[in-house]
PDB file of C-alpha atoms and ligand atoms in Angstrom:
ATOM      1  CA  UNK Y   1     -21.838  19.212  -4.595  1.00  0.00           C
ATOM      2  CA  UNK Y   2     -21.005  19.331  -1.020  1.00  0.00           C
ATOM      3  CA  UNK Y   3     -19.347  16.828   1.032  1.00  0.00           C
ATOM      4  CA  UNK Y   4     -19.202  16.962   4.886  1.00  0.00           C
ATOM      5  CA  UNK Y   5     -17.165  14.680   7.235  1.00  0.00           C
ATOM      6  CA  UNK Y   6     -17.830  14.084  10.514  1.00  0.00           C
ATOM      7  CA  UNK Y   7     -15.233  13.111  12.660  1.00  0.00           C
ATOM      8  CA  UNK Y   8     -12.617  13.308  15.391  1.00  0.00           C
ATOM      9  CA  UNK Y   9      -9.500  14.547  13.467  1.00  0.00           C
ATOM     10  CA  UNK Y  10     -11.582  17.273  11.081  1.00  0.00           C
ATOM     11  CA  UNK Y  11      -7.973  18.764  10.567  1.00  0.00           C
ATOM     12  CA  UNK Y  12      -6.415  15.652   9.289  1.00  0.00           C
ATOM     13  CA  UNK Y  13      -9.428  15.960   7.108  1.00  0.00           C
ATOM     14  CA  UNK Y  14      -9.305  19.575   6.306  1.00  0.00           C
ATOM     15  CA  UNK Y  15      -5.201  19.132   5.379  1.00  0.00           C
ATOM     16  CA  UNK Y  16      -5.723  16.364   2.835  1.00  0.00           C
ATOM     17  CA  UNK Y  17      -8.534  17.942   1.322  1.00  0.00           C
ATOM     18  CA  UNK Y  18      -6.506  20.928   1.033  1.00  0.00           C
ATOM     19  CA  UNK Y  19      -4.174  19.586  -1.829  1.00  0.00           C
ATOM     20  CA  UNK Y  20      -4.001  18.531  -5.521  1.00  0.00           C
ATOM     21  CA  UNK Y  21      -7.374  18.328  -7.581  1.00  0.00           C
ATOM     22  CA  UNK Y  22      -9.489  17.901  -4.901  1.00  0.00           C
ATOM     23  CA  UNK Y  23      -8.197  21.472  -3.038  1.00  0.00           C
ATOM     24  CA  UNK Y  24      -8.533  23.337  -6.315  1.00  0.00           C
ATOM     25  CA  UNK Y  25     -12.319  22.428  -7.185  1.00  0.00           C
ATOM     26  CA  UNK Y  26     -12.896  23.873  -3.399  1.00  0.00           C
ATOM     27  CA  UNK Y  27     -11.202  26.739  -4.068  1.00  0.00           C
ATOM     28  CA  UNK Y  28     -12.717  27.351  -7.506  1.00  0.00           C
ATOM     29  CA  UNK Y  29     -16.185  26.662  -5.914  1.00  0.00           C
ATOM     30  CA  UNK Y  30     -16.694  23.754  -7.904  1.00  0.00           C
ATOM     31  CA  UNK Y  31     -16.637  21.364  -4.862  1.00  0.00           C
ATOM     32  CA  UNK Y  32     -17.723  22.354  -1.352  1.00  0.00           C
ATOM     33  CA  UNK Y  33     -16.264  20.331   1.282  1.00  0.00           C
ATOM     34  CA  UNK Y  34     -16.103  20.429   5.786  1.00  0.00           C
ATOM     35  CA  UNK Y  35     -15.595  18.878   8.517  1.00  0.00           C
ATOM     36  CA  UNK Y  36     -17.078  18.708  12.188  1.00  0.00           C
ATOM     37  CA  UNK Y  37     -15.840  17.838  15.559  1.00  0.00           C
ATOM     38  CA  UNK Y  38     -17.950  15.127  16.916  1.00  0.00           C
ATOM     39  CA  UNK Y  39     -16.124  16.233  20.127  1.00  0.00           C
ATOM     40  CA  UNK Y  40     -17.846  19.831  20.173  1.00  0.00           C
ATOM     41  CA  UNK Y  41     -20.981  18.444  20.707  1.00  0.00           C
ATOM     42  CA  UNK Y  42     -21.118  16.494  23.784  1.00  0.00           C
ATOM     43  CA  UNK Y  43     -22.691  17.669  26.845  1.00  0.00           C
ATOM     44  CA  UNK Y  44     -20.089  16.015  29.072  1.00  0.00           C
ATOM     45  CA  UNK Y  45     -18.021  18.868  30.756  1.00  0.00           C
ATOM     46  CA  UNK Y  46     -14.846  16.889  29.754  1.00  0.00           C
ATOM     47  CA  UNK Y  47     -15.386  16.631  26.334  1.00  0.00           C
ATOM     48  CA  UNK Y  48     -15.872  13.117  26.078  1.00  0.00           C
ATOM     49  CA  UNK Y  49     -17.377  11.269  23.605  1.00  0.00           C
ATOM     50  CA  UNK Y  50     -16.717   7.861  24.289  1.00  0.00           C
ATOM     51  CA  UNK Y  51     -17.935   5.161  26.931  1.00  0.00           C
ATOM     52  CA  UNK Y  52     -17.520   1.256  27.404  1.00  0.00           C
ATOM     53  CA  UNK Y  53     -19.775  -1.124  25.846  1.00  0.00           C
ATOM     54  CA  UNK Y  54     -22.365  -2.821  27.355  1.00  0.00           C
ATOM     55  CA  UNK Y  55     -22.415  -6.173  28.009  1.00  0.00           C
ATOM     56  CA  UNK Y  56     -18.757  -5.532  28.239  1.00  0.00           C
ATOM     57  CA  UNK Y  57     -15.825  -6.731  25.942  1.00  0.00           C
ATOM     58  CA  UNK Y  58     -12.650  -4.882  24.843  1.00  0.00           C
ATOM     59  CA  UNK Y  59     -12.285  -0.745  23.812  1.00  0.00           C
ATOM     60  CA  UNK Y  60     -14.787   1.884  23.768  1.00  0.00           C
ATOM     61  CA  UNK Y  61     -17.567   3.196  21.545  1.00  0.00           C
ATOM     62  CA  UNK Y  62     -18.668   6.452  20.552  1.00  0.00           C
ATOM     63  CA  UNK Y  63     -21.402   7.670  22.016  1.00  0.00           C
ATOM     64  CA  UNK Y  64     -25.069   8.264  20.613  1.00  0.00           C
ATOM     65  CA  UNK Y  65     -25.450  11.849  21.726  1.00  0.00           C
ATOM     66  CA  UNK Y  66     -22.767  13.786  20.717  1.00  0.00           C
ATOM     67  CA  UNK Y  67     -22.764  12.310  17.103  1.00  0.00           C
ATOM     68  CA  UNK Y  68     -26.636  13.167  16.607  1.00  0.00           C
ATOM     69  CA  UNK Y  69     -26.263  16.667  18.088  1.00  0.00           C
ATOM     70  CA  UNK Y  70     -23.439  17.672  15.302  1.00  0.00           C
ATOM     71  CA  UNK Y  71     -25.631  15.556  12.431  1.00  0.00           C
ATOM     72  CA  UNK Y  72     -28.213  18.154  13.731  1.00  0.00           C
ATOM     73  CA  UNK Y  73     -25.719  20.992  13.202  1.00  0.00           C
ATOM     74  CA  UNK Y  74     -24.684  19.759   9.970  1.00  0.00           C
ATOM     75  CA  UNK Y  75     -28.315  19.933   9.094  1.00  0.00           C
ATOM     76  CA  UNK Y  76     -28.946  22.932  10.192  1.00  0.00           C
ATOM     77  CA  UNK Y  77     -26.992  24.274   7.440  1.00  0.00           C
ATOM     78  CA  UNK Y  78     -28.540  22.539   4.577  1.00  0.00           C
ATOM     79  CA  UNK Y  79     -31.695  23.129   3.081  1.00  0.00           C
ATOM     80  CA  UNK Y  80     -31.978  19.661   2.500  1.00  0.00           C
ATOM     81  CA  UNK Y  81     -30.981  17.011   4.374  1.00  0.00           C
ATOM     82  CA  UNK Y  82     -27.597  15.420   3.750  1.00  0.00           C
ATOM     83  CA  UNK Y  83     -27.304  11.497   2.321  1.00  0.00           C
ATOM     84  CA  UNK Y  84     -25.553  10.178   5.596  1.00  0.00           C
ATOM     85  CA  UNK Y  85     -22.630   7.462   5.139  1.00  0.00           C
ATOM     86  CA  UNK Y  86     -21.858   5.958   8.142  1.00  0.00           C
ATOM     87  CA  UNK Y  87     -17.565   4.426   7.055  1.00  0.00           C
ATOM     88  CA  UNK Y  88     -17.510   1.149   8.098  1.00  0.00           C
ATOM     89  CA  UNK Y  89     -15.634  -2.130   7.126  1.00  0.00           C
ATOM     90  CA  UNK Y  90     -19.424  -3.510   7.685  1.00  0.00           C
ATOM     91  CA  UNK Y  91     -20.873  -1.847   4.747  1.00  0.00           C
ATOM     92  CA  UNK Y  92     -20.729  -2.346   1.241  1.00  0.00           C
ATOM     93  CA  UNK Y  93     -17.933  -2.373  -0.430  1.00  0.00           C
ATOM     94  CA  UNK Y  94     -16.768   1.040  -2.823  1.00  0.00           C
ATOM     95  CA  UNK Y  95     -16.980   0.865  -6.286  1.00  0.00           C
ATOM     96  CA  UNK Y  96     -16.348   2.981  -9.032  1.00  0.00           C
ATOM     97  CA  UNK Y  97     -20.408   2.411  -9.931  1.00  0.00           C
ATOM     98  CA  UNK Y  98     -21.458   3.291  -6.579  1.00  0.00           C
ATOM     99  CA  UNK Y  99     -19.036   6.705  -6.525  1.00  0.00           C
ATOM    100  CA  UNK Y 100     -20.440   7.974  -9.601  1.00  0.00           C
ATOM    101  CA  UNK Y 101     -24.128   7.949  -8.256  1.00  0.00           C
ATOM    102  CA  UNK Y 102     -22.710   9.593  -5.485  1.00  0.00           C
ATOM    103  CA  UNK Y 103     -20.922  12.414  -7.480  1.00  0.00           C
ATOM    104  CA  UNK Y 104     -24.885  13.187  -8.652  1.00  0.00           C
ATOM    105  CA  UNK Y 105     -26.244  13.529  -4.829  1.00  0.00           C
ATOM    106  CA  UNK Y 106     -26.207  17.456  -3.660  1.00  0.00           C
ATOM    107  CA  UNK Y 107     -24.562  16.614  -0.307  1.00  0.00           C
ATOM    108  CA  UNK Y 108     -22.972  13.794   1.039  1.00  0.00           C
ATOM    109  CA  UNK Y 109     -22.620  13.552   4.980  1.00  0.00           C
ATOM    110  CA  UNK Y 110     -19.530  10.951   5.907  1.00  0.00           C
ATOM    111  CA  UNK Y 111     -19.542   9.814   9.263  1.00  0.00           C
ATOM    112  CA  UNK Y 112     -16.871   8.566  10.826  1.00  0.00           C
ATOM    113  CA  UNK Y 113     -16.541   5.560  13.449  1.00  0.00           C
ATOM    114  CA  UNK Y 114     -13.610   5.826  16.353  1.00  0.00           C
ATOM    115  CA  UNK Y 115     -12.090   3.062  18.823  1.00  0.00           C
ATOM    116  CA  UNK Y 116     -14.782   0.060  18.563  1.00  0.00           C
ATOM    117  CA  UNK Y 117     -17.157   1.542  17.064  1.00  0.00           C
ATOM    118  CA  UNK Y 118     -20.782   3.439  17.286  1.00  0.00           C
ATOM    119  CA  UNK Y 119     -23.746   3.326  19.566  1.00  0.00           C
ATOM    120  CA  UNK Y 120     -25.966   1.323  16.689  1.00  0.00           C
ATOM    121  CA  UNK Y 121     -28.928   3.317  18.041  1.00  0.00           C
ATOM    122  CA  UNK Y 122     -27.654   6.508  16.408  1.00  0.00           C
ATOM    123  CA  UNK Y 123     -26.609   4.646  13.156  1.00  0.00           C
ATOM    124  CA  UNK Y 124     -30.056   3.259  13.077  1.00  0.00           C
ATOM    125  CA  UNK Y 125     -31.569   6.461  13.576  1.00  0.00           C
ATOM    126  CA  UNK Y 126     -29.486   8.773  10.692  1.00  0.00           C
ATOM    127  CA  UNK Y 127     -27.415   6.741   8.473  1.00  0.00           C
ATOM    128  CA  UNK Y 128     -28.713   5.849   4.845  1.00  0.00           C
ATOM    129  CA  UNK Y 129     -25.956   3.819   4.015  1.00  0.00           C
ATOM    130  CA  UNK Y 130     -22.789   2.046   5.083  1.00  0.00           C
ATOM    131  CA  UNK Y 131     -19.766   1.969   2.720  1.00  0.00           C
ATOM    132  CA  UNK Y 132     -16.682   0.395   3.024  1.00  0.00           C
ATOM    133  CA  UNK Y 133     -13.179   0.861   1.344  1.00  0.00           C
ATOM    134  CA  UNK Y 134     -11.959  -2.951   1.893  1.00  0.00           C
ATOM    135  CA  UNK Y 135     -12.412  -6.244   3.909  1.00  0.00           C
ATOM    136  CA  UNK Y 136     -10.004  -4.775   6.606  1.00  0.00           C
ATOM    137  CA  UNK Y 137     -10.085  -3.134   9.422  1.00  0.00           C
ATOM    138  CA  UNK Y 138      -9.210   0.739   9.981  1.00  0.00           C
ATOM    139  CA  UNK Y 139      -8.126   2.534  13.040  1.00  0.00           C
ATOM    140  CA  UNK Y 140     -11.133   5.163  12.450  1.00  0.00           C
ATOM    141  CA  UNK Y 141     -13.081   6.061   9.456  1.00  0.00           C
ATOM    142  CA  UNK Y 142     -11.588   9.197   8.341  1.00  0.00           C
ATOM    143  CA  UNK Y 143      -9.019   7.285   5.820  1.00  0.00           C
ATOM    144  CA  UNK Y 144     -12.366   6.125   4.600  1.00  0.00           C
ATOM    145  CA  UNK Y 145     -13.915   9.135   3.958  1.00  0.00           C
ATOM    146  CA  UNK Y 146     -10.981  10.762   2.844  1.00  0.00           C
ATOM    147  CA  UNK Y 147     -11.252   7.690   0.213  1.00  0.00           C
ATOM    148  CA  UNK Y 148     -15.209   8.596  -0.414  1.00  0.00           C
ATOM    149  CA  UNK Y 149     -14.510  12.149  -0.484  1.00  0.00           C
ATOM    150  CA  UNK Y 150     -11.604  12.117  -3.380  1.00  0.00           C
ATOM    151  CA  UNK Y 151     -12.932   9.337  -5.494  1.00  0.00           C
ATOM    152  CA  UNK Y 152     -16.499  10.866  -5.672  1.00  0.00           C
ATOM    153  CA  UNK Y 153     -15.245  14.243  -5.502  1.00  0.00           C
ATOM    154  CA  UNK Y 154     -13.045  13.779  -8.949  1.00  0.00           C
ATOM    155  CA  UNK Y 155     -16.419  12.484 -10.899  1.00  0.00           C
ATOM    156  CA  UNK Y 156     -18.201  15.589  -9.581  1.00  0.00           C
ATOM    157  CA  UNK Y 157     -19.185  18.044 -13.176  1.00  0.00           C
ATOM    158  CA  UNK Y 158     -16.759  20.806 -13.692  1.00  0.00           C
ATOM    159  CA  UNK Y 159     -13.857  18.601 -10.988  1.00  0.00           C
ATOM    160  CA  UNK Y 160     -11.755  17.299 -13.583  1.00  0.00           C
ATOM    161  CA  UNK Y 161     -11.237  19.140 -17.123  1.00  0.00           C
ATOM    162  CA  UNK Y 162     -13.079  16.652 -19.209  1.00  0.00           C
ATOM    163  CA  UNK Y 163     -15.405  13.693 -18.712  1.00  0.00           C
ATOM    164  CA  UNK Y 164     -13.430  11.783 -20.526  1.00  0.00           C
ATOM    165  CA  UNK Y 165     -10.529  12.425 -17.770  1.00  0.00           C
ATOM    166  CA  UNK Y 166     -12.893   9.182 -16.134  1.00  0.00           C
ATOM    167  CA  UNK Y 167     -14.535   7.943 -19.159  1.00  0.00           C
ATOM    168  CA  UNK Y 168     -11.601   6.270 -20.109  1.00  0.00           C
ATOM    169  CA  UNK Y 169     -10.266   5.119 -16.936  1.00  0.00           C
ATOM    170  CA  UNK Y 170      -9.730   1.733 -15.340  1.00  0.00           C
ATOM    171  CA  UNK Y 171     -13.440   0.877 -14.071  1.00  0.00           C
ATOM    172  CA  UNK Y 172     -15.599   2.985 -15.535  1.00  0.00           C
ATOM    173  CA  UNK Y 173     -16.867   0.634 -18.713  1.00  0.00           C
ATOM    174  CA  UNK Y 174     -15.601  -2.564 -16.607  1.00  0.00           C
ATOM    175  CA  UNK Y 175     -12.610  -2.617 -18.380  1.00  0.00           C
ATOM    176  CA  UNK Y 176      -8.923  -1.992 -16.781  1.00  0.00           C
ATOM    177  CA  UNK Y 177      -7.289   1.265 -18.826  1.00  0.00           C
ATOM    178  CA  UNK Y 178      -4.504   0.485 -21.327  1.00  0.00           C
ATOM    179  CA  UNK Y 179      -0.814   1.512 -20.866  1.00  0.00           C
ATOM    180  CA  UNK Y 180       0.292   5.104 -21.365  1.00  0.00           C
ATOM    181  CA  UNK Y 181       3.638   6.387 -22.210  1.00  0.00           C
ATOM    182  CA  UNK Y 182       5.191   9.962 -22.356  1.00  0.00           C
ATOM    183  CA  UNK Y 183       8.367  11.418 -23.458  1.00  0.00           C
ATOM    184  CA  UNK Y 184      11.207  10.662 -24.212  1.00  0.00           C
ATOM    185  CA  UNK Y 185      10.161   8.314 -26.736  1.00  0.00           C
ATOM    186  CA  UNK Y 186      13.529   6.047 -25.923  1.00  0.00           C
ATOM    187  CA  UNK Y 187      14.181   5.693 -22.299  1.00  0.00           C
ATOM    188  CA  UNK Y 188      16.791   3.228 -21.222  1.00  0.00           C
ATOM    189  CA  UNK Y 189      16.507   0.791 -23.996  1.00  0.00           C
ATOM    190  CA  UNK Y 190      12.724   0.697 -24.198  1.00  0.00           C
ATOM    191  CA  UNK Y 191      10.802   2.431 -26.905  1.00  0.00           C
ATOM    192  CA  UNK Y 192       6.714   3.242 -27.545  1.00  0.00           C
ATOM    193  CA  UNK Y 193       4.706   1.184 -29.470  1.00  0.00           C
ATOM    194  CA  UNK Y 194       4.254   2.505 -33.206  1.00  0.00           C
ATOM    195  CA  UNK Y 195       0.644   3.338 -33.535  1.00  0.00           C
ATOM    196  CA  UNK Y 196       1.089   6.262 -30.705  1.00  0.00           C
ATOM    197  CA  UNK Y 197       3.106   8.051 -33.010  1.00  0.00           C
ATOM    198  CA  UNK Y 198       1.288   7.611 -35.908  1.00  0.00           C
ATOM    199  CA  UNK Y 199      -1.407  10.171 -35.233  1.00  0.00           C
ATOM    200  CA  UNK Y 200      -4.212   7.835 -36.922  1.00  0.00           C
ATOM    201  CA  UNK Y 201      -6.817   8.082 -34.276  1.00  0.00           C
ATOM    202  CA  UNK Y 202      -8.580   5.063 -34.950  1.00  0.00           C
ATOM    203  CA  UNK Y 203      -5.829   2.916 -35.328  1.00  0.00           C
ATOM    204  CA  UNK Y 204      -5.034   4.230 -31.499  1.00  0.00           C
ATOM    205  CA  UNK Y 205      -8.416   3.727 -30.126  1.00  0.00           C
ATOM    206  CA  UNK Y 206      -8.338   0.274 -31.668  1.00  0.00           C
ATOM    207  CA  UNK Y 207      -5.059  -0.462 -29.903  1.00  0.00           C
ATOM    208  CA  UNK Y 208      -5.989   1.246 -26.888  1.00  0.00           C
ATOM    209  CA  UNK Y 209      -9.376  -0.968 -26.481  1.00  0.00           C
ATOM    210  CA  UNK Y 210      -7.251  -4.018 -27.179  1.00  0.00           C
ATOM    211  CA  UNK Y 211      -4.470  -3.374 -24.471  1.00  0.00           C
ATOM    212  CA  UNK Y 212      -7.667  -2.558 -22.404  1.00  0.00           C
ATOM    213  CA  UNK Y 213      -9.115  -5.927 -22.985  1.00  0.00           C
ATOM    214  CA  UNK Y 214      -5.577  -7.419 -22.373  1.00  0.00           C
ATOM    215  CA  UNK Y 215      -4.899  -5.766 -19.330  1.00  0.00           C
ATOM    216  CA  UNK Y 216      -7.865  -6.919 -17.835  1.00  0.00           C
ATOM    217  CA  UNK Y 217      -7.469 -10.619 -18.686  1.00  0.00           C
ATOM    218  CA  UNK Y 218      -4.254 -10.625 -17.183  1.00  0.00           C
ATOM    219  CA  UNK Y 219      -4.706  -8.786 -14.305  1.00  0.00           C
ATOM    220  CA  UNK Y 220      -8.225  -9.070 -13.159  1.00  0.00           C
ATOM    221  CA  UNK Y 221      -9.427 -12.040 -15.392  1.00  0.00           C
ATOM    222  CA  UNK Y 222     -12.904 -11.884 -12.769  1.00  0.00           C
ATOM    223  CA  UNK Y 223     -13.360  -8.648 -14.274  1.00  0.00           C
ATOM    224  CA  UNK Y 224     -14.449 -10.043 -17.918  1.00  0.00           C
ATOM    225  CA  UNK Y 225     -17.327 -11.998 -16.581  1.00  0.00           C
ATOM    226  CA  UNK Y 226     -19.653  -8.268 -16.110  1.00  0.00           C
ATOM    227  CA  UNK Y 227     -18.128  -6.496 -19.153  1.00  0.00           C
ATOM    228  CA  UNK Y 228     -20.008  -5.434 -22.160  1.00  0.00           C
ATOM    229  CA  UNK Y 229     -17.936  -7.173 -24.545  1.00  0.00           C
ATOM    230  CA  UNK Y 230     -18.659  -7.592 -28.473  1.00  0.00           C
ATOM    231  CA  UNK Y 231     -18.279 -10.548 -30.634  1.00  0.00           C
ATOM    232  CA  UNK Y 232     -14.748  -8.770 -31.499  1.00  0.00           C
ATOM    233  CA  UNK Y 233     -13.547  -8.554 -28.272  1.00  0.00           C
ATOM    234  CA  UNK Y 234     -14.665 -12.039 -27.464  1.00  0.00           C
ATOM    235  CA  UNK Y 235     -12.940 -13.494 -30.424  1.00  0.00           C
ATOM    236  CA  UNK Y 236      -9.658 -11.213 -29.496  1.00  0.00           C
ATOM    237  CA  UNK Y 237      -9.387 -12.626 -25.686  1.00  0.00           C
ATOM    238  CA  UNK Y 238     -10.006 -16.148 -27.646  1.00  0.00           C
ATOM    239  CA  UNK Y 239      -6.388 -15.645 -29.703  1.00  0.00           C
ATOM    240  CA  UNK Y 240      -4.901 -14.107 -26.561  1.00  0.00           C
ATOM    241  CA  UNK Y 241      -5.909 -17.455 -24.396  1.00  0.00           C
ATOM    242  CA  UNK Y 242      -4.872 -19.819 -27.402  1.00  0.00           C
ATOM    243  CA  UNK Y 243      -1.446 -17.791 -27.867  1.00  0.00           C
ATOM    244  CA  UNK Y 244      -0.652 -18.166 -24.029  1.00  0.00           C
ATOM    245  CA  UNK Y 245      -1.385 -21.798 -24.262  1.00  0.00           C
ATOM    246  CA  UNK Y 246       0.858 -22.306 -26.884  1.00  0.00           C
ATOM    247  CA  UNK Y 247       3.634 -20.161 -25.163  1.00  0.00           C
ATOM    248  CA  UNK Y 248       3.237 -22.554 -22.090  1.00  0.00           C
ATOM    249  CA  UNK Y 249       3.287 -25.643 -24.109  1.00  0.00           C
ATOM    250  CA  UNK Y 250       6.500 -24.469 -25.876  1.00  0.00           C
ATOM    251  CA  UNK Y 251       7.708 -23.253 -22.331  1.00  0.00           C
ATOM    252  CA  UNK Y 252       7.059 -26.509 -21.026  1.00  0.00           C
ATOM    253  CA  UNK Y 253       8.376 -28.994 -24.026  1.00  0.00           C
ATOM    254  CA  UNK Y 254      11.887 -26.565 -23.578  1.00  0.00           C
ATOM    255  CA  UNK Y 255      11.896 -27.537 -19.928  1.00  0.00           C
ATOM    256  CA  UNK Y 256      11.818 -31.110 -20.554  1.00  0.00           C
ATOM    257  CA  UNK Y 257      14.450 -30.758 -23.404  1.00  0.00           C
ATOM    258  CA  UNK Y 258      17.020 -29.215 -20.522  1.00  0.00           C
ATOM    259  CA  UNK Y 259      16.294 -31.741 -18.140  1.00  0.00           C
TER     260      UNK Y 259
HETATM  261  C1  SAM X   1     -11.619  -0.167  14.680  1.00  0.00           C
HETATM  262  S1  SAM X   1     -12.937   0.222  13.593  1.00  0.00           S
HETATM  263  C2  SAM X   1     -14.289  -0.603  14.362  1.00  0.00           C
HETATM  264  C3  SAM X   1     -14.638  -1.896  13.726  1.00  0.00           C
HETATM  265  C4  SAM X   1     -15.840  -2.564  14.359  1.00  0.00           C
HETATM  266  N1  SAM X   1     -15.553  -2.965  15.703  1.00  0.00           N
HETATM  267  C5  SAM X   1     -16.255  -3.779  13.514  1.00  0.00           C
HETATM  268  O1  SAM X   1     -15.773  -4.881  13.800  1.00  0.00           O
HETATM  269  O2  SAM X   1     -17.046  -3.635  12.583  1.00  0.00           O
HETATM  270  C6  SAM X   1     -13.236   1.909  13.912  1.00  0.00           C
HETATM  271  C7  SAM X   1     -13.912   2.666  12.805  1.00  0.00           C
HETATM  272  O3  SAM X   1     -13.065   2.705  11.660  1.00  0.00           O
HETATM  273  C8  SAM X   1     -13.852   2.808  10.491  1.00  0.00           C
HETATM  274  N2  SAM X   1     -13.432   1.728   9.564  1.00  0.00           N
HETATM  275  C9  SAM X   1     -12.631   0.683   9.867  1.00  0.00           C
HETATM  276  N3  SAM X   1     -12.418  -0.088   8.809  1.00  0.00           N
HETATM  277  C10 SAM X   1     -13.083   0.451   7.780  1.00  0.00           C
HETATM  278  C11 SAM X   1     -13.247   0.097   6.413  1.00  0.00           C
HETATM  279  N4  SAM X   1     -12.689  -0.989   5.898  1.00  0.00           N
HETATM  280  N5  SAM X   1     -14.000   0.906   5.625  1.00  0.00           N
HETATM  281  C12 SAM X   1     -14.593   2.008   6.145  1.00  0.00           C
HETATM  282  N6  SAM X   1     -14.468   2.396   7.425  1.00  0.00           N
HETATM  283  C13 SAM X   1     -13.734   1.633   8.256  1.00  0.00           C
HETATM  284  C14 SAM X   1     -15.312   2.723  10.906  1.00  0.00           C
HETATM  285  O4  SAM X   1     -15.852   4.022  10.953  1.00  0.00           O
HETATM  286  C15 SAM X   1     -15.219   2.109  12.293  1.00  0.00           C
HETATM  287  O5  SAM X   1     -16.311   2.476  13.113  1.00  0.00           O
END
């Protein structure tokens, strides 16, 4: 796959793209990745790219011209043309979902927004999609894409060492992941919990899928509503609500006893 960014700051890009998992599927060809200067495609003889809005208000935007002229470029080395994502707290939101059918596309095309935004006409003209990282507002959209680049670019085939590297991670089945541990097995005065060390796979994928189911109901409770649960799993986040109940109750009837 090949993901291109177009921006102001390419070599804030280019740096973070650079390191960690992300920097060694480029280098082992299993992930292309680049990034343009918007700014090397004006016509202005000052470079700019940028002009007030009209109709006036605050800031500037970036300007139509210059950001279709280096989509051109960027074209003009693809045989196909690129799946354009214009970053923008307008668009929909990122999801794990949405960044795997994104890992399958050959080449993604990330633009990014500056000061107040874009000339719509342009976005109207090449963008096939808007995507956003949060309900917030960013300075420009290259944290964005950085955001797009890395989560998509990890799910690519070949990125990470085995599927199940995401398969079994927070989001993929709905699900938040369970707790992991590593050595030492005593640290401070906290141990692991049995079954880890008891090399009896299922018993571990058992307790894995039940910390999973835990994890979620106490952290993201929302989350439960769209998972694929089975009558099991049901009847397990049943004992866990009835078992907190009667923690509370006990909680509370010791309160009252002190007072
Ligand atoms: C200051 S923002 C402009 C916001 C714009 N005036 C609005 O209200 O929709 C500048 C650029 O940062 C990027 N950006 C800001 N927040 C973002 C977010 N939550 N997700 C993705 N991109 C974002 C976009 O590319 C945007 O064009």
């Amino acid at each position: 796959m090949r993901i291109s960014i177009m921006t102001l700051f390419p070599e804030m890009c280019e740096r973070v793209m650079e390191e960690s998992i992300i920097g060694r599927a480029r280098r082992a060809g299993k992930l292309q990745a680049d990034c343009w200067q918007i700014r090397d495609y004006t016509l202005d003889k000052f470079g700019r790219v940028d002009d007030t809005p009209y109709g006036g208000g605050m800031g500037m935007l970036l300007q139509a011209d210059p950001i279709y002229r280096c989509y051109e470029a960027v074209c003009q080395t693809a045989e196909k043309r690129p799946h354009v994502i214009f970053m923008s707290p307008q668009g929909k939101t990122l999801t794990q979902d949405r960044a795997f059918q994104l890992s399958r596309k050959e080449h993604l095309l990330l633009v990014c927004g500056h000061y107040e935004g874009v000339d719509q006409r342009v976005l109207d003209e090449i963008v096939d999609e808007e995507l956003s990282i949060g309900d917030y507002v960013l300075t420009g959209g290259e944290l964005a894409a950085l955001v797009v680049a890395d989560c998509v670019g990890r799910l690519c085939p070949g990125v990470l060492s085995d599927h199940t590297c995401f398969t079994e991670e927070s989001h993929w089945n709905g699900l938040l992941e369970y707790p992991q541990y590593t050595r030492p097995a005593q640290w401070h005065d906290q141990g692991i919990p049995e079954v880890l060390l008891s090399g009896h796979h299922k018993n571990i994928e058992a307790w894995r899928h039940q910390r999973a189911l835990e994890n979620t109901w106490r952290k993201r409770p929302e989350m439960l509503e769209h998972a694929n649960l089975s009558e099991a799993d049901l009847k397990f986040l049943k004992e866990l609500e009835q078992g907190e109940q009667i923690c509370s109750q006990e909680d509370s009837s010791n309160e009252e006893n002190l007072a």
